[in-house]
Coordinates of C-alpha atoms in Angstrom, one line a residue:
M72 CA -52.7 25.1 71.8
A73 CA -54.2 28.2 70.3
M74 CA -57.7 27.1 71.4
F75 CA -56.3 26.3 74.8
V76 CA -55.1 29.9 75.1
L77 CA -58.5 31.3 74.1
V78 CA -60.3 29.4 76.8
V79 CA -57.8 29.6 79.6
D80 CA -57.6 33.3 79.2
T81 CA -61.2 33.9 80.4
S82 CA -60.8 31.1 83.0
F83 CA -57.9 32.9 84.6
M84 CA -59.9 36.1 84.8
N85 CA -63.0 34.5 86.2
V86 CA -61.2 32.8 89.1
S87 CA -59.1 35.9 89.8
I88 CA -62.0 38.4 90.1
S89 CA -61.5 39.2 93.8
A90 CA -57.7 39.5 93.4
V91 CA -58.0 41.8 90.4
V92 CA -60.6 43.9 92.2
H93 CA -58.3 44.3 95.2
D94 CA -55.0 44.9 93.3
L95 CA -56.5 47.4 90.8
G96 CA -58.8 49.2 93.3
T97 CA -61.9 48.6 91.2
T98 CA -65.3 46.8 91.6
V99 CA -66.7 43.4 90.7
S100 CA -69.0 44.9 88.2
G101 CA -66.1 46.7 86.6
V102 CA -64.2 43.4 86.1
Q103 CA -67.4 41.7 85.0
T104 CA -67.7 44.4 82.4
A105 CA -64.2 43.9 81.2
I106 CA -64.8 40.1 80.8
A107 CA -68.1 40.7 78.9
L108 CA -66.5 43.5 76.8
E109 CA -63.8 41.1 75.6
A110 CA -66.4 38.7 74.3
L111 CA -68.4 41.6 73.0
V112 CA -65.6 43.0 70.9
S113 CA -64.9 39.5 69.6
A114 CA -68.6 39.0 68.6
A115 CA -68.9 42.5 67.1
F116 CA -65.8 42.2 64.8
I117 CA -65.7 38.5 64.1
L118 CA -67.5 38.6 60.7
I119 CA -65.0 41.3 59.7
G120 CA -62.2 39.2 61.1
S121 CA -63.3 36.2 59.0
R122 CA -63.2 38.4 55.9
V123 CA -59.8 39.9 56.7
S124 CA -58.5 36.3 57.3
D125 CA -59.8 35.3 53.8
L126 CA -58.1 38.3 52.2
V127 CA -54.7 38.2 54.0
G128 CA -54.5 34.4 54.3
R129 CA -55.9 32.1 56.9
R130 CA -52.6 31.3 58.5
R131 CA -51.6 35.0 58.6
G132 CA -55.0 35.8 60.2
Y133 CA -54.3 33.0 62.8
V134 CA -50.9 34.6 63.6
L135 CA -52.4 38.1 63.9
G136 CA -55.1 36.8 66.2
L137 CA -52.5 35.2 68.4
L138 CA -50.5 38.4 68.5
G139 CA -53.6 40.3 69.7
Y140 CA -54.1 37.8 72.5
G141 CA -50.4 38.1 73.3
V142 CA -50.7 41.9 73.7
G143 CA -53.7 41.3 76.1
A144 CA -51.8 38.7 78.2
V145 CA -48.7 40.9 78.5
A146 CA -50.9 43.9 79.4
M147 CA -52.5 41.9 82.2
T148 CA -49.1 41.1 83.8
L149 CA -48.3 44.9 83.9
A150 CA -51.7 46.6 84.3
Q151 CA -52.1 49.2 87.1
S152 CA -55.7 50.2 86.4
L153 CA -59.0 48.9 85.0
V154 CA -58.6 51.2 82.0
A155 CA -55.5 49.3 80.8
V156 CA -57.3 46.0 81.2
V157 CA -60.3 47.2 79.2
V158 CA -58.2 48.7 76.4
L159 CA -55.5 46.1 76.0
W160 CA -57.1 42.9 77.3
S161 CA -60.8 43.4 76.4
V162 CA -60.4 45.4 73.1
V163 CA -57.1 44.3 71.6
G164 CA -57.6 40.7 72.9
G165 CA -61.2 40.7 71.6
L166 CA -60.0 41.8 68.2
G167 CA -57.4 39.0 68.3
A168 CA -60.1 36.5 69.0
A169 CA -62.1 37.9 66.0
L170 CA -59.3 36.9 63.7
L171 CA -58.2 33.7 65.5
L172 CA -61.4 31.8 65.8
P173 CA -62.6 31.9 62.1
S174 CA -59.0 31.4 60.9
M175 CA -58.7 28.3 63.0
Q176 CA -61.9 26.8 61.9
A177 CA -61.2 27.5 58.2
L178 CA -57.7 25.8 58.6
V179 CA -59.3 22.7 60.1
H180 CA -62.0 22.6 57.5
G181 CA -59.6 22.9 54.6
S182 CA -57.2 20.2 56.0
F183 CA -59.6 17.3 56.7
E184 CA -62.7 15.6 55.2
G185 CA -65.6 13.5 56.4
T186 CA -65.3 11.6 59.6
A187 CA -61.7 12.8 60.1
R188 CA -62.9 16.3 60.1
T189 CA -65.5 15.5 62.7
K190 CA -62.9 13.9 64.9
V191 CA -60.5 16.9 64.5
Y192 CA -63.3 19.4 65.4
A193 CA -64.0 17.2 68.5
L194 CA -60.2 17.3 69.3
V195 CA -60.3 21.1 69.1
G196 CA -63.4 21.1 71.3
A197 CA -61.6 18.8 73.7
S198 CA -58.6 21.1 73.8
A199 CA -61.0 23.9 74.9
S200 CA -62.3 21.5 77.6
V201 CA -58.7 20.9 78.7
A202 CA -58.3 24.6 79.1
A203 CA -61.6 24.8 80.9
A204 CA -60.4 22.1 83.3
V205 CA -56.9 23.3 83.9
G206 CA -57.7 27.0 83.8
P207 CA -59.6 27.4 87.0
L208 CA -57.2 25.1 88.9
L209 CA -54.0 26.6 87.5
G210 CA -55.3 30.1 87.7
G211 CA -56.5 29.6 91.2
F212 CA -53.2 28.1 92.4
I213 CA -51.1 30.8 90.8
T214 CA -53.3 33.6 92.0
T215 CA -53.5 32.3 95.6
Y216 CA -49.8 31.5 96.1
L217 CA -48.1 33.8 93.6
S218 CA -50.1 36.4 91.7
W219 CA -52.7 36.6 89.0
R220 CA -50.2 38.5 86.9
V221 CA -47.9 35.4 86.8
A222 CA -50.8 33.4 85.4
F223 CA -51.2 35.8 82.5
G224 CA -47.4 35.9 82.0
L225 CA -47.5 32.1 81.5
E226 CA -50.3 32.6 79.0
A227 CA -48.1 34.9 77.1
A228 CA -45.3 32.3 77.1
V229 CA -47.7 29.7 75.7
I230 CA -48.6 32.1 72.9
A231 CA -44.9 32.6 72.2
V232 CA -44.5 28.8 71.8
V233 CA -47.4 28.5 69.4
L234 CA -46.0 31.4 67.3
A235 CA -42.6 29.7 67.2
G236 CA -44.2 26.6 65.7
V237 CA -46.6 28.3 63.3
R238 CA -44.8 26.9 60.2
L239 CA -46.2 23.5 61.1
V240 CA -49.7 24.9 60.3
R241 CA -50.5 24.4 56.6
D242 CA -52.2 27.4 55.0
V243 CA -55.6 26.9 53.2
P244 CA -55.9 29.4 50.4
F245 CA -59.1 31.4 49.9
T246 CA -60.6 30.8 46.4
G247 CA -63.7 33.0 46.5
D248 CA -64.6 36.6 45.6
R249 CA -62.1 39.1 47.2
S250 CA -64.4 42.1 47.1
V251 CA -65.1 44.0 50.3
D252 CA -68.6 45.0 51.7
V253 CA -67.9 48.0 53.8
V254 CA -71.6 48.7 54.6
G255 CA -72.2 45.1 55.7
A256 CA -69.2 45.2 57.9
V257 CA -70.4 48.4 59.7
L258 CA -73.9 46.9 60.1
S259 CA -72.5 43.7 61.6
V260 CA -70.5 45.7 64.2
L261 CA -73.5 47.8 65.1
G262 CA -75.8 44.9 65.2
M263 CA -74.0 42.3 67.3
G264 CA -72.3 45.0 69.4
G265 CA -75.4 47.0 70.1
V266 CA -77.4 44.2 71.7
V267 CA -74.7 43.1 74.2
L268 CA -73.6 46.7 74.9
G269 CA -77.2 47.5 75.9
V270 CA -77.1 44.7 78.4
L271 CA -73.8 46.0 79.7
V272 CA -75.2 49.5 80.1
W273 CA -78.1 48.0 82.1
Q274 CA -75.6 46.1 84.3
E275 CA -73.8 49.3 85.1
G276 CA -77.0 51.2 85.8
G277 CA -76.6 53.5 82.8
E278 CA -79.2 55.1 80.6
A279 CA -80.5 54.6 77.1
V280 CA -80.5 50.8 77.5
G281 CA -83.6 50.3 75.3
V282 CA -82.2 52.6 72.6
T283 CA -78.8 50.8 72.5
I284 CA -80.5 47.4 72.2
A285 CA -82.9 48.7 69.6
V286 CA -80.0 50.1 67.5
G287 CA -78.4 46.6 67.6
V288 CA -81.6 44.8 66.5
V289 CA -82.3 47.3 63.7
A290 CA -78.7 46.9 62.5
L291 CA -79.0 43.1 62.4
V292 CA -82.2 43.3 60.5
G293 CA -80.6 45.9 58.2
L294 CA -77.6 43.5 57.6
A295 CA -80.0 40.7 56.7
R296 CA -81.8 42.9 54.2
W297 CA -78.6 44.4 52.9
V298 CA -76.9 41.1 51.9
V299 CA -80.1 39.9 50.2
V300 CA -80.3 43.1 48.1
R301 CA -76.6 42.8 47.3
E302 CA -77.0 39.2 46.2
R303 CA -79.8 40.2 43.8
R304 CA -77.5 42.8 42.3
G305 CA -74.6 40.5 42.1
A306 CA -72.5 42.9 44.2
A307 CA -70.0 42.1 46.9
R308 CA -71.5 41.2 50.3
L309 CA -70.2 40.4 53.7
L310 CA -72.2 37.1 53.9
E311 CA -73.8 34.8 51.5
P312 CA -77.6 34.5 52.1
D313 CA -77.4 30.9 50.7
L314 CA -75.7 29.8 53.9
F315 CA -78.9 30.7 55.9
R316 CA -81.1 28.9 53.4
S317 CA -79.7 25.6 54.7
P318 CA -81.8 24.4 57.7
A319 CA -78.8 22.5 59.1
F320 CA -76.6 25.6 59.1
R321 CA -79.3 27.8 60.7
V322 CA -80.1 25.3 63.5
G323 CA -76.4 24.6 64.0
V324 CA -75.6 28.3 64.4
S325 CA -78.5 28.8 66.8
Q326 CA -77.5 25.9 68.9
Q327 CA -73.9 27.2 69.1
T328 CA -75.4 30.5 70.4
L329 CA -77.5 28.8 73.0
Q330 CA -74.6 26.7 74.2
Q331 CA -72.4 29.7 74.7
V332 CA -75.2 31.7 76.4
A333 CA -75.5 28.9 78.9
L334 CA -71.8 28.6 79.4
G335 CA -71.3 32.4 79.8
G336 CA -74.1 32.6 82.3
A337 CA -72.8 29.8 84.4
M338 CA -69.1 31.0 84.3
I339 CA -69.9 34.5 85.5
A340 CA -72.4 33.6 88.2
L341 CA -70.6 30.7 89.9
P342 CA -67.1 32.3 90.3
V343 CA -68.6 35.5 91.7
Y344 CA -70.8 33.4 94.2
L345 CA -67.9 31.2 95.3
Q346 CA -65.5 34.2 95.9
M347 CA -67.9 36.8 97.2
A348 CA -70.6 34.7 99.0
L349 CA -68.5 31.8 100.3
G350 CA -65.4 33.9 100.7
Y351 CA -63.2 31.5 98.6
D352 CA -59.8 32.5 97.3
A353 CA -59.0 31.9 93.7
M354 CA -57.6 28.4 94.4
L355 CA -60.7 27.1 96.2
A356 CA -62.9 28.7 93.5
G357 CA -61.0 26.9 90.8
L358 CA -61.2 23.6 92.7
S359 CA -65.0 24.0 93.2
L360 CA -65.4 24.6 89.4
A361 CA -63.2 21.6 88.5
P362 CA -66.1 19.1 88.3
L363 CA -67.7 21.2 85.6
S364 CA -64.5 21.5 83.6
L365 CA -63.2 18.0 84.0
S366 CA -66.5 16.3 83.1
M367 CA -66.8 18.7 80.1
F368 CA -63.3 17.5 78.9
A369 CA -64.1 13.8 79.5
A370 CA -67.4 13.9 77.6
A371 CA -65.8 15.8 74.7
V372 CA -63.0 13.3 74.3
V373 CA -65.3 10.3 74.5
A374 CA -67.7 11.7 72.0
G375 CA -64.9 12.7 69.7
R376 CA -63.5 9.2 69.7
R377 CA -66.9 7.7 69.0
A378 CA -67.6 10.1 66.1
G379 CA -70.0 8.6 63.6
R380 CA -71.5 6.0 65.9
R381 CA -74.5 8.2 66.9
R382 CA -76.3 10.9 65.1
P383 CA -75.0 14.4 65.9
A384 CA -78.6 15.5 66.6
T385 CA -79.0 12.8 69.2
L386 CA -75.8 13.8 71.0
V387 CA -76.8 17.4 70.9
L388 CA -80.2 16.6 72.4
A389 CA -78.5 14.6 75.2
G390 CA -76.1 17.4 75.8
F391 CA -78.7 20.1 76.3
A392 CA -80.9 17.7 78.4
L393 CA -77.9 17.0 80.7
L394 CA -77.2 20.8 80.9
V395 CA -80.8 21.5 82.0
V396 CA -80.8 18.7 84.6
G397 CA -77.5 20.0 86.0
V398 CA -78.8 23.6 86.4
L399 CA -82.1 22.4 87.9
L400 CA -80.1 20.4 90.5
L401 CA -78.0 23.5 91.3
L402 CA -81.0 25.7 92.1
P403 CA -82.1 24.1 95.3
V404 CA -78.5 23.4 96.4
V405 CA -77.3 27.0 96.3
P406 CA -79.1 28.4 99.3
R407 CA -78.0 25.5 101.4
A408 CA -74.4 25.2 100.3
T409 CA -71.8 25.9 102.9
S410 CA -69.0 24.6 100.6
G411 CA -68.3 24.5 96.9
W412 CA -68.3 20.7 97.0
Y413 CA -72.1 20.8 97.5
L414 CA -72.2 21.9 93.8
A415 CA -70.0 19.0 92.6
A416 CA -72.7 16.5 91.4
P417 CA -74.8 19.1 89.5
L418 CA -71.7 20.5 87.9
V419 CA -70.6 17.1 86.7
V420 CA -74.0 16.6 85.0
A421 CA -74.0 20.0 83.4
G422 CA -70.3 19.5 82.3
C423 CA -71.1 16.2 80.6
G424 CA -73.8 18.0 78.7
L425 CA -71.5 20.9 77.6
G426 CA -68.8 18.4 76.6
L427 CA -71.2 16.6 74.2
L428 CA -72.2 19.9 72.7
V429 CA -68.6 21.2 72.0
S430 CA -67.8 17.8 70.4
Q431 CA -70.6 18.0 67.8
L432 CA -71.7 21.5 66.9
N433 CA -68.8 22.8 64.9
A434 CA -68.6 19.8 62.7
F435 CA -72.4 19.7 62.3
T436 CA -72.5 23.3 61.2
L437 CA -69.4 23.6 59.0
S438 CA -68.8 20.2 57.4
P439 CA -71.1 20.6 54.4
V440 CA -70.0 24.2 53.6
A441 CA -68.0 24.7 50.3
E442 CA -64.4 25.6 50.6
E443 CA -64.7 29.1 49.2
R444 CA -67.5 29.9 51.7
V445 CA -66.0 28.3 54.8
G446 CA -64.4 31.5 55.9
E447 CA -67.8 33.3 56.0
A448 CA -69.5 30.2 57.6
A449 CA -66.8 29.9 60.2
G450 CA -67.1 33.6 60.9
V451 CA -70.9 33.3 61.4
N452 CA -70.4 30.2 63.6
S453 CA -67.7 31.9 65.7
A454 CA -69.8 35.1 65.8
A455 CA -72.7 33.1 67.1
G456 CA -70.6 31.6 69.8
S457 CA -68.9 34.8 70.8
F458 CA -72.2 36.7 70.8
G459 CA -73.8 34.0 72.9
L460 CA -70.9 34.0 75.3
S461 CA -70.8 37.8 75.7
F462 CA -74.6 38.0 76.0
G463 CA -74.7 35.2 78.6
L464 CA -71.9 36.9 80.6
A465 CA -73.5 40.3 80.4
L466 CA -77.1 39.1 81.0
A467 CA -76.3 36.8 83.9
G468 CA -74.1 39.4 85.5
A469 CA -76.7 42.1 85.1
V470 CA -79.5 39.9 86.4
M471 CA -77.4 38.9 89.4
L472 CA -76.5 42.5 90.3
A473 CA -80.1 43.7 89.8
S474 CA -81.3 40.9 92.0
L475 CA -78.8 41.9 94.7
A476 CA -79.9 45.5 94.6
A477 CA -83.6 44.7 94.7
G478 CA -83.2 42.0 97.4
F479 CA -81.1 44.2 99.7
T480 CA -83.7 47.0 99.6
A481 CA -86.7 44.7 100.1
D482 CA -85.1 42.6 102.9
A483 CA -83.8 45.6 104.8
Q484 CA -87.2 47.3 104.7
D485 CA -89.0 44.1 105.8
S486 CA -86.6 43.4 108.7
A487 CA -88.0 43.5 112.2
V488 CA -84.6 43.8 113.8
L489 CA -83.1 46.8 112.0
P490 CA -84.0 50.2 113.5
P491 CA -86.4 52.1 111.2
E492 CA -84.0 55.0 110.9
D493 CA -81.2 52.6 109.7
K494 CA -83.1 50.6 107.1
A495 CA -82.5 53.0 104.2
R496 CA -78.8 53.4 105.1
V497 CA -78.2 49.7 105.4
S498 CA -79.9 48.9 102.1
E499 CA -77.9 51.6 100.4
V500 CA -74.6 50.4 101.9
L501 CA -75.3 46.8 100.9
E502 CA -76.2 47.8 97.4
D503 CA -73.0 49.8 97.0
D504 CA -70.5 47.6 98.8
A505 CA -71.6 44.1 99.5
E506 CA -71.0 42.8 96.0
V507 CA -67.2 43.3 96.5
M508 CA -67.0 41.8 100.0
S509 CA -67.1 38.4 101.5
D510 CA -69.1 37.7 104.6
A511 CA -65.9 38.0 106.7
Q512 CA -65.1 41.4 105.2
L513 CA -68.6 42.6 105.8
G514 CA -68.5 41.3 109.3
A515 CA -65.3 43.3 110.0
L516 CA -67.0 46.4 108.6
L517 CA -69.9 45.9 111.0
A518 CA -67.7 45.3 114.1
D519 CA -69.0 48.5 115.8
E520 CA -72.7 47.6 115.3
P521 CA -74.8 46.0 118.0
P522 CA -74.6 42.1 117.8
E523 CA -78.3 41.7 116.8
V524 CA -78.0 44.3 114.0
R525 CA -74.7 42.8 112.8
A526 CA -76.3 39.3 112.7
E527 CA -79.3 40.6 110.8
I528 CA -77.3 42.4 108.1
L529 CA -75.2 39.3 107.6
R530 CA -78.3 37.2 107.3
I531 CA -79.8 39.6 104.7
N532 CA -76.5 39.5 102.8
D533 CA -76.4 35.7 102.7
D534 CA -80.1 35.3 101.8
V535 CA -80.0 37.9 99.0
R536 CA -76.8 36.5 97.5
A537 CA -78.2 33.0 97.3
R538 CA -81.4 34.2 95.7
A539 CA -79.4 36.4 93.2
L540 CA -77.3 33.4 92.1
Q541 CA -80.5 31.3 91.6
V542 CA -82.0 34.1 89.4
A543 CA -78.7 34.4 87.5
L544 CA -78.8 30.6 86.9
L545 CA -82.1 31.0 85.1
V546 CA -80.1 32.4 82.1
P547 CA -78.3 29.0 81.4
L548 CA -81.5 27.2 82.3
V549 CA -83.6 29.0 79.7
A550 CA -80.8 28.7 77.1
G551 CA -80.7 24.9 77.8
L552 CA -84.4 24.5 77.5
L553 CA -84.4 26.3 74.2
G554 CA -81.5 24.1 73.1
V555 CA -83.6 21.0 73.9
G556 CA -86.4 22.3 71.7
Q557 CA -84.0 23.0 68.8
A558 CA -82.4 19.6 69.2
F559 CA -85.8 17.9 68.5
R560 CA -85.9 20.0 65.3
M561 CA -82.4 18.8 64.5
R562 CA -83.5 15.2 64.8
R563 CA -86.1 15.8 62.1
L564 CA -83.5 17.0 59.7
P565 CA -81.2 14.7 57.7
D566 CA -77.6 14.7 58.9
P567 CA -75.5 17.2 56.9
P568 CA -73.5 15.4 54.1
Q569 CA -69.7 15.3 54.6
G570 CA -66.7 14.6 52.6
A571 CA -65.5 15.4 49.1
G572 CA -68.6 14.0 47.4
A573 CA -71.0 16.1 49.5
P574 CA -73.0 18.8 47.7
P575 CA -71.6 22.0 49.3
L576 CA -73.6 24.8 50.9
G577 CA -72.9 28.3 49.8

């Protein structure tokens, strides 16, 4: 249920973008930033969250994480401005996720062994897929016929139910070193936060993008160097370098990152396209995304039940291959789609691929890790996922908006219909306003223009939006192709040992 809340939260926000924009008087890019910032905060603080969870207790960290998410959900039901959304939903909710994800993975790891552990990880992945399937539909229905605020109110009620039954969760005590590495913690926040923040600044048209990303990269390199030096001195360190000396752990973490980059890129580009280009309300957007979510759920459940019958590396290769095929099928469909159902078949293919991935990667990465190191390993694994998700959200959103701006200017200047004196004004208006308007809204705005000018501007708007989505979909496509390459490397590695007799990593 806790994993359900984590996933459904972002699903609610994705399908409610246009309603949130209207009710709060903000912009699509502002809501996109709030969505990406929530994942960014989670990624930036998740290594610290895993350490805090080790020190205060895994079950207590789990509870604190749920409380953080509860604050964000309640705030969304009451928010009157984007500032409240950013502070309480993005920041407080992101901090909640930073505690909840590693705590949850550590609790699962400490309660099961061997094949049973693999099946439970697949169940957790399936619960995430259930949320991905139900979230767009439930969020779309509630937003269309009631209010997006009601959807977040129901999320808060689910969190209350989970907290009421938390005594059913058996704690798994931490048996490792309880020292604290303050410098490592600061470097981890600067590193993972800096890279994604740089992409967000680019998305918003800000300055110092290169400097911000460079600070993040330098901090990550510094963190890697810092933990190695601390290991040689026998001092406390945020992470154990031994974890990264395992080829299986390294490739598992990298695959987790690529999977989430692909998912984040798809889940920011497609809802925006459906709601802004096709003019769909939240309900229709949710229905249009259902093939992706439902196929993801079905594949995760089937793969979980058949745990142990196929090599994890083989299933991961199949997952990334299906993801790539699904995105490739989407690219030529998008400019011609007059309905969300044109996207159904490609989304089913991509969803099956993502379902295979969520059923395998957590178990592959964490099963061989020693109990005293599982908190750190789960933190790294969760950080990789959150970082990938936030990076995919931010990068795809930024690429989409940049493509819109460049396309509006180029097409307006090349038009043979628009009067020369109007071209600059039209391109400027489209850049500033079209991203938050459907075709119907833009048509109403142009009601006083001559018919031929109105038709030309609508044509430019439609063409540019389709191309922008195609460019944004290159983000999950490239991530999927890199995942295929890594999966071939996984196949050359022996499967990680599992169970009580396995030699532990870390």
